[in-house]
mmCIF file of C-alpha atoms in Angstrom:
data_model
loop_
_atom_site.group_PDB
_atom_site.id
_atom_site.type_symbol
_atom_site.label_atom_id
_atom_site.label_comp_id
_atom_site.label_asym_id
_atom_site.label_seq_id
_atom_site.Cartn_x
_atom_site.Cartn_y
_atom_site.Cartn_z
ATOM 1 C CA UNK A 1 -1.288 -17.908 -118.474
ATOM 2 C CA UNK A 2 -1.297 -21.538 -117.636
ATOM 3 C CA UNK A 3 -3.464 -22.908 -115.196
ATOM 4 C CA UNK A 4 -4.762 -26.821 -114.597
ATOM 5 C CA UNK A 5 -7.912 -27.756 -115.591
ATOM 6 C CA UNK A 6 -9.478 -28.365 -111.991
ATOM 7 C CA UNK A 7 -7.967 -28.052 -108.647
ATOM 8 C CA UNK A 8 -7.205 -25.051 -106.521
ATOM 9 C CA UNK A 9 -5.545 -22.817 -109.487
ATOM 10 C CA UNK A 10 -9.049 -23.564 -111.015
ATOM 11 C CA UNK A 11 -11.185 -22.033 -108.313
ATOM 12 C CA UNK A 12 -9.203 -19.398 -107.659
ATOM 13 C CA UNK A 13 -9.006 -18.421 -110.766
ATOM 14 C CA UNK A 14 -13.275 -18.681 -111.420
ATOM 15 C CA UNK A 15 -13.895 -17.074 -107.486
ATOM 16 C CA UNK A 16 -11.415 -13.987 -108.764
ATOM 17 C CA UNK A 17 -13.397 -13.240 -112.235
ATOM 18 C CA UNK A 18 -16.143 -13.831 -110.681
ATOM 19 C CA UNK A 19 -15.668 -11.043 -108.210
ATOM 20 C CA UNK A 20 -13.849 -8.693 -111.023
ATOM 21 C CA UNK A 21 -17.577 -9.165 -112.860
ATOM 22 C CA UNK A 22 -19.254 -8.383 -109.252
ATOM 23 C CA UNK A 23 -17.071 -5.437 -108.492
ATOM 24 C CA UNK A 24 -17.382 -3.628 -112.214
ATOM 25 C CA UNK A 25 -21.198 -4.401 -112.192
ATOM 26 C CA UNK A 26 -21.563 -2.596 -108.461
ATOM 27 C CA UNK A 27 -18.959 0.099 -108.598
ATOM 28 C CA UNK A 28 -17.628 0.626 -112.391
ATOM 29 C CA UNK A 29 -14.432 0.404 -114.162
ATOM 30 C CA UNK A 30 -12.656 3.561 -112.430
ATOM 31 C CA UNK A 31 -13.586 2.022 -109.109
ATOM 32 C CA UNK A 32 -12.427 -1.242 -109.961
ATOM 33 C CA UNK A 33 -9.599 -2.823 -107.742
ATOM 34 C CA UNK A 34 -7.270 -5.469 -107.165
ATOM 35 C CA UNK A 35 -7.734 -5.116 -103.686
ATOM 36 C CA UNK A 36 -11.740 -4.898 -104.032
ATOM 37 C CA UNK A 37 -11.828 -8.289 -105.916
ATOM 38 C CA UNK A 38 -9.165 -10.261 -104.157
ATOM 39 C CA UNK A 39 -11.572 -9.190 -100.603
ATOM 40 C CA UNK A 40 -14.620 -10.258 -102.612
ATOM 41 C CA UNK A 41 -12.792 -14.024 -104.040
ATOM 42 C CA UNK A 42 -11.524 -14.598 -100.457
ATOM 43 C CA UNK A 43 -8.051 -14.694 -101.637
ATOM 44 C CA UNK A 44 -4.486 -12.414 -100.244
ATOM 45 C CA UNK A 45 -4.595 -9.600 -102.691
ATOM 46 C CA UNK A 46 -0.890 -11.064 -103.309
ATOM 47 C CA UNK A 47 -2.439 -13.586 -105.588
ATOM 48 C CA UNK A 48 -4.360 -11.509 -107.333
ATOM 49 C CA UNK A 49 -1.144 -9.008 -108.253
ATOM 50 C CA UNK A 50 1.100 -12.180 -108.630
ATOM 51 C CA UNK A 51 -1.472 -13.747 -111.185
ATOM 52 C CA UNK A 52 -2.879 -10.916 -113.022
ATOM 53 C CA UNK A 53 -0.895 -7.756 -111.976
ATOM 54 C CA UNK A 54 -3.639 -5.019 -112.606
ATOM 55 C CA UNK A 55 -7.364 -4.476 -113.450
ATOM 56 C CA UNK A 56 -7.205 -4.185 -116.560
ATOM 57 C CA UNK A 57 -5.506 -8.206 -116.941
ATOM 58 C CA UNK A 58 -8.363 -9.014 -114.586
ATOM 59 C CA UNK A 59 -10.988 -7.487 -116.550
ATOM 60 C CA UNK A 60 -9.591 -9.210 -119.802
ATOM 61 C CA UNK A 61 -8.879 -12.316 -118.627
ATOM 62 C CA UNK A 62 -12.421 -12.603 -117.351
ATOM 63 C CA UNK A 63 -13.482 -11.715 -121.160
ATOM 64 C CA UNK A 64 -11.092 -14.425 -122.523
ATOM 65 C CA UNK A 65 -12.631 -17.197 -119.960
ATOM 66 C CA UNK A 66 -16.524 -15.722 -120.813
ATOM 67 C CA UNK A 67 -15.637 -16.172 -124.295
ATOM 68 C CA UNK A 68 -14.503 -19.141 -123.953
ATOM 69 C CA UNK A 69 -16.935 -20.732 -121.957
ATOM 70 C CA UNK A 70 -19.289 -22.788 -124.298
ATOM 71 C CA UNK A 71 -22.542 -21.152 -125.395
ATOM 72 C CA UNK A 72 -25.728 -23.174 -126.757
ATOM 73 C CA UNK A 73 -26.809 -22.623 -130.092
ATOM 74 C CA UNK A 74 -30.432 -22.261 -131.233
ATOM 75 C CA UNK A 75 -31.941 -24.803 -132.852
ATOM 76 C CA UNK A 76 -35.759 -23.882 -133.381
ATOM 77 C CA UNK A 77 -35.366 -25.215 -136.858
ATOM 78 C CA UNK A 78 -36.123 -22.028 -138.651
ATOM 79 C CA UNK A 79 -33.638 -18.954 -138.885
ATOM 80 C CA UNK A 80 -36.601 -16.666 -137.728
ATOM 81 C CA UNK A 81 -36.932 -18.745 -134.549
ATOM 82 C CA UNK A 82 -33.193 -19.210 -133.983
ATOM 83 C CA UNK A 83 -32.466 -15.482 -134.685
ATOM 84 C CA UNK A 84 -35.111 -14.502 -132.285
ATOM 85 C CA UNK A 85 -34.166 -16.674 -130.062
ATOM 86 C CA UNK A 86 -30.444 -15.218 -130.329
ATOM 87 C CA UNK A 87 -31.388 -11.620 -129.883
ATOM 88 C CA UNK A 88 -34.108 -12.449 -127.111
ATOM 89 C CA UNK A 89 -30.800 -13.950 -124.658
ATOM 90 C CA UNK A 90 -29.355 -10.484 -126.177
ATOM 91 C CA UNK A 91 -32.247 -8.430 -124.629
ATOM 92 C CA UNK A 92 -32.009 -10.582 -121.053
ATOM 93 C CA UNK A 93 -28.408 -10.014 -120.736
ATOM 94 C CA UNK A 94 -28.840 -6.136 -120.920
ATOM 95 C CA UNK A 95 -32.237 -6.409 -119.002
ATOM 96 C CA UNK A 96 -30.932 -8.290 -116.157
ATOM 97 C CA UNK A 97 -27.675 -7.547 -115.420
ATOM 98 C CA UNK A 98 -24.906 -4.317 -115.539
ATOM 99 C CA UNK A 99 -22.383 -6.553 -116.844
ATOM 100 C CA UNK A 100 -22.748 -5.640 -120.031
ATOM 101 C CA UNK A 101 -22.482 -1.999 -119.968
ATOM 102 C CA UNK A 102 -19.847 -2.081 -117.156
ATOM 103 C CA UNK A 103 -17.753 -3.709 -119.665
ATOM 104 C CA UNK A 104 -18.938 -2.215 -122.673
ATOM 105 C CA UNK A 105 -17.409 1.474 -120.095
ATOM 106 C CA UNK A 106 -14.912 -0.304 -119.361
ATOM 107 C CA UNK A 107 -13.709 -0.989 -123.000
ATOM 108 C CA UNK A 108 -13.969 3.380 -123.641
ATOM 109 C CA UNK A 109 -11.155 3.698 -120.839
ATOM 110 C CA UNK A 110 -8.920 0.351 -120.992
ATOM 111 C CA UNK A 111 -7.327 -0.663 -124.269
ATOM 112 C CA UNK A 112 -7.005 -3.920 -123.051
ATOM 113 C CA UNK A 113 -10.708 -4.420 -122.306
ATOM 114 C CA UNK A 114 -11.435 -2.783 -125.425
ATOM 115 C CA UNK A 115 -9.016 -5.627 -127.189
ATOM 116 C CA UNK A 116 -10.870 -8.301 -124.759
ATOM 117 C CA UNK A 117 -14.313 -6.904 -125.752
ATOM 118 C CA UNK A 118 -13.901 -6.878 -129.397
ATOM 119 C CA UNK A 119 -12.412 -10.673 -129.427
ATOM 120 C CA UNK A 120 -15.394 -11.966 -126.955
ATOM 121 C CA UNK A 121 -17.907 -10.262 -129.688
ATOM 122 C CA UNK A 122 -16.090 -11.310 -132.200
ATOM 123 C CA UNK A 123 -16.484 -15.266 -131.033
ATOM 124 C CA UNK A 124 -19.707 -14.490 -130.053
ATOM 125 C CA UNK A 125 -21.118 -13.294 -133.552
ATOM 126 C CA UNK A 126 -18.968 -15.985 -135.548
ATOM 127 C CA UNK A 127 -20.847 -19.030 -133.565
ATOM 128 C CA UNK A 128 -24.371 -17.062 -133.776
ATOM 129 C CA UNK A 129 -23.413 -16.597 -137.332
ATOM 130 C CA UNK A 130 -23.827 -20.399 -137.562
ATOM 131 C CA UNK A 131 -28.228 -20.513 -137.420
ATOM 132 C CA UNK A 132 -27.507 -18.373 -140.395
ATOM 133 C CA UNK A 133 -25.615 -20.918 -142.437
ATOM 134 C CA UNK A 134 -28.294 -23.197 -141.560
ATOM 135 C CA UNK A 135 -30.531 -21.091 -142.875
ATOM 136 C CA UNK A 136 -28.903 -20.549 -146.175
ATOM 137 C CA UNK A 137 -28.178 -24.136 -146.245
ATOM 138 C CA UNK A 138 -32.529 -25.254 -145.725
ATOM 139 C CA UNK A 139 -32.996 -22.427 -148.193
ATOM 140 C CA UNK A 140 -34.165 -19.937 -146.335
ATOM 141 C CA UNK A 141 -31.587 -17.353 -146.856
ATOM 142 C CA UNK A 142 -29.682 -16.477 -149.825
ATOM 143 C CA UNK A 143 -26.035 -17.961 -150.591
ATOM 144 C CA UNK A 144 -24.724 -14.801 -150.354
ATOM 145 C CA UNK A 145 -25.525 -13.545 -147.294
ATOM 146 C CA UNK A 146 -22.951 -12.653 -144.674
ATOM 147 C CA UNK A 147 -24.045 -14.428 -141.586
ATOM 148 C CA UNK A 148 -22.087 -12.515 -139.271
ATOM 149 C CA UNK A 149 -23.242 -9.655 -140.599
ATOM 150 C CA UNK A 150 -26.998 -10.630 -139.835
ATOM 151 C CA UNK A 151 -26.400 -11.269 -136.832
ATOM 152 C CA UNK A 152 -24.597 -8.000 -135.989
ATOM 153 C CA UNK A 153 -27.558 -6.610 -137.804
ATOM 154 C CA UNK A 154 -30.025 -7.994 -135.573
ATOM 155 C CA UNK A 155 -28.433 -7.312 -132.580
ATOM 156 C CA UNK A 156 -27.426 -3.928 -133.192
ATOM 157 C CA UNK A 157 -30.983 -1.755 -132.105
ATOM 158 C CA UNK A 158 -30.750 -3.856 -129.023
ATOM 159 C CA UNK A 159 -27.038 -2.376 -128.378
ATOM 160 C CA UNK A 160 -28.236 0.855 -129.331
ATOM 161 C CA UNK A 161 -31.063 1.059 -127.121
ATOM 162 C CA UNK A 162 -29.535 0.087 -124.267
ATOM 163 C CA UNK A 163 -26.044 1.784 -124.748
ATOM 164 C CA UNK A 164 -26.948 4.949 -126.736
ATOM 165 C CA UNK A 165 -30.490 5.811 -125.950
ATOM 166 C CA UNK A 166 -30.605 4.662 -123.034
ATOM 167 C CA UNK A 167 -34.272 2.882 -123.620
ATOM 168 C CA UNK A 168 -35.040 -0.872 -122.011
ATOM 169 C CA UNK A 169 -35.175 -3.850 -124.481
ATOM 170 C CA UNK A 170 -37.593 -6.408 -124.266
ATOM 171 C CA UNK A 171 -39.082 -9.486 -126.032
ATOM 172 C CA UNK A 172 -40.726 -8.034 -128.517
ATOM 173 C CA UNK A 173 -37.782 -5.324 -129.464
ATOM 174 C CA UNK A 174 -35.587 -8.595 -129.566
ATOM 175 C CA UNK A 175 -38.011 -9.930 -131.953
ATOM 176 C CA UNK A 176 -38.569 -6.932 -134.003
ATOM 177 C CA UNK A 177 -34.858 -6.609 -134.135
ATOM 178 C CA UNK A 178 -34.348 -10.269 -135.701
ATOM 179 C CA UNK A 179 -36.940 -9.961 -138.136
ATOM 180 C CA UNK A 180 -35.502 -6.932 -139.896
ATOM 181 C CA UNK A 181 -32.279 -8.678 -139.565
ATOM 182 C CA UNK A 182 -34.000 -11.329 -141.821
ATOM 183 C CA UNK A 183 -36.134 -9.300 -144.457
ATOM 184 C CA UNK A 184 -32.931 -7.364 -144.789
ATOM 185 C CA UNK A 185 -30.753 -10.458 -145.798
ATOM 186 C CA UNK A 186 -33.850 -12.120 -147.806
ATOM 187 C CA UNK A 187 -33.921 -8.827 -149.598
ATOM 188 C CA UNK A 188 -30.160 -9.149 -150.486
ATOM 189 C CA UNK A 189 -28.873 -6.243 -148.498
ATOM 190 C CA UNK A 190 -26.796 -8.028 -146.336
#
């Protein structure tokens, strides 16, 4: 889908994902509407159907443009600070926000935000994956390490917590989470 870079086609486009995050945060994925999120973007529901057609374009098309949006890297200088600080923004997404899980649902009943998901974690994990390479490259890691695996590593108890158990993440889980990520990769496991 081709849209210009600023202009009206712009902010209709960010007021309608927008609301498609708003309406699967407050009501879920089966809930989820064309008609609810053209209402809350202020546009015809028309435009919504014309552009995107059904919820589950919507929802994926609002993973493609997350994923897409640029995301600051770490830079603490060490891969212990950087991979904390990586799994501490983790820990605030799921603590502040039903985003997350909405679309994490979401993904168990739509293919296509299952496709979505997987892509936007995918980018995700291969920039995060970079404070690694900096870390083998200062010496602080191994050469062999996987970096995207440490960083799925690390942020893996965080996922489970929240998704699976059901239990609230924090600071110092984030924390605890990177630095088993790190003895595991210094200890040649990953």
């Amino acid at each position: 889908m081709s849209t210009r870079p600023g202009g009206r086609s712009a902010r209709v486009r960010d007021a309608v994902l927008a609301a498609t995050y708003a309406e699967l945060a407050e009501h879920g994925y089966p809930a989820l509407t064309v008609d609810a999120v053209a209402a809350r973007a202020g546009v015809h529901k028309t435009t919504v159907y014309r552009r995107w057609g059904s919820v589950d374009v919507l929802l994926a098309d609002a993973l493609d443009h997350t994923r897409d949006t640029p995301w600051p890297l770490p830079d603490t200088g060490s891969a212990e600070g950087d991979l904390i600080a990586i799994t501490t923004e983790v820990a605030e997404a799921f603590a502040h926000g039903l985003v997350p899980t909405a679309v994490v649902a979401a993904a168990f009943q739509s293919p296509r935000a299952a496709d979505a998901l997987r892509d936007f974690y995918a980018a995700r994990q291969a920039r995060a994956a970079l404070v690694v390479v900096r870390a083998v490259e200062r010496g602080e890691l191994p050469a062999g390490v996987d970096p995207v695996e440490v960083v799925r590593t690390a942020c893996a108890p965080l996922c489970y917590r929240v998704l699976v158990t059901r239990e609230p993440v924090d600071a110092a889980v984030a924390e605890r989470a990177a630095r088993a990520a790190l003895a595991a990769a210094r200890a040649g496991v990953i």
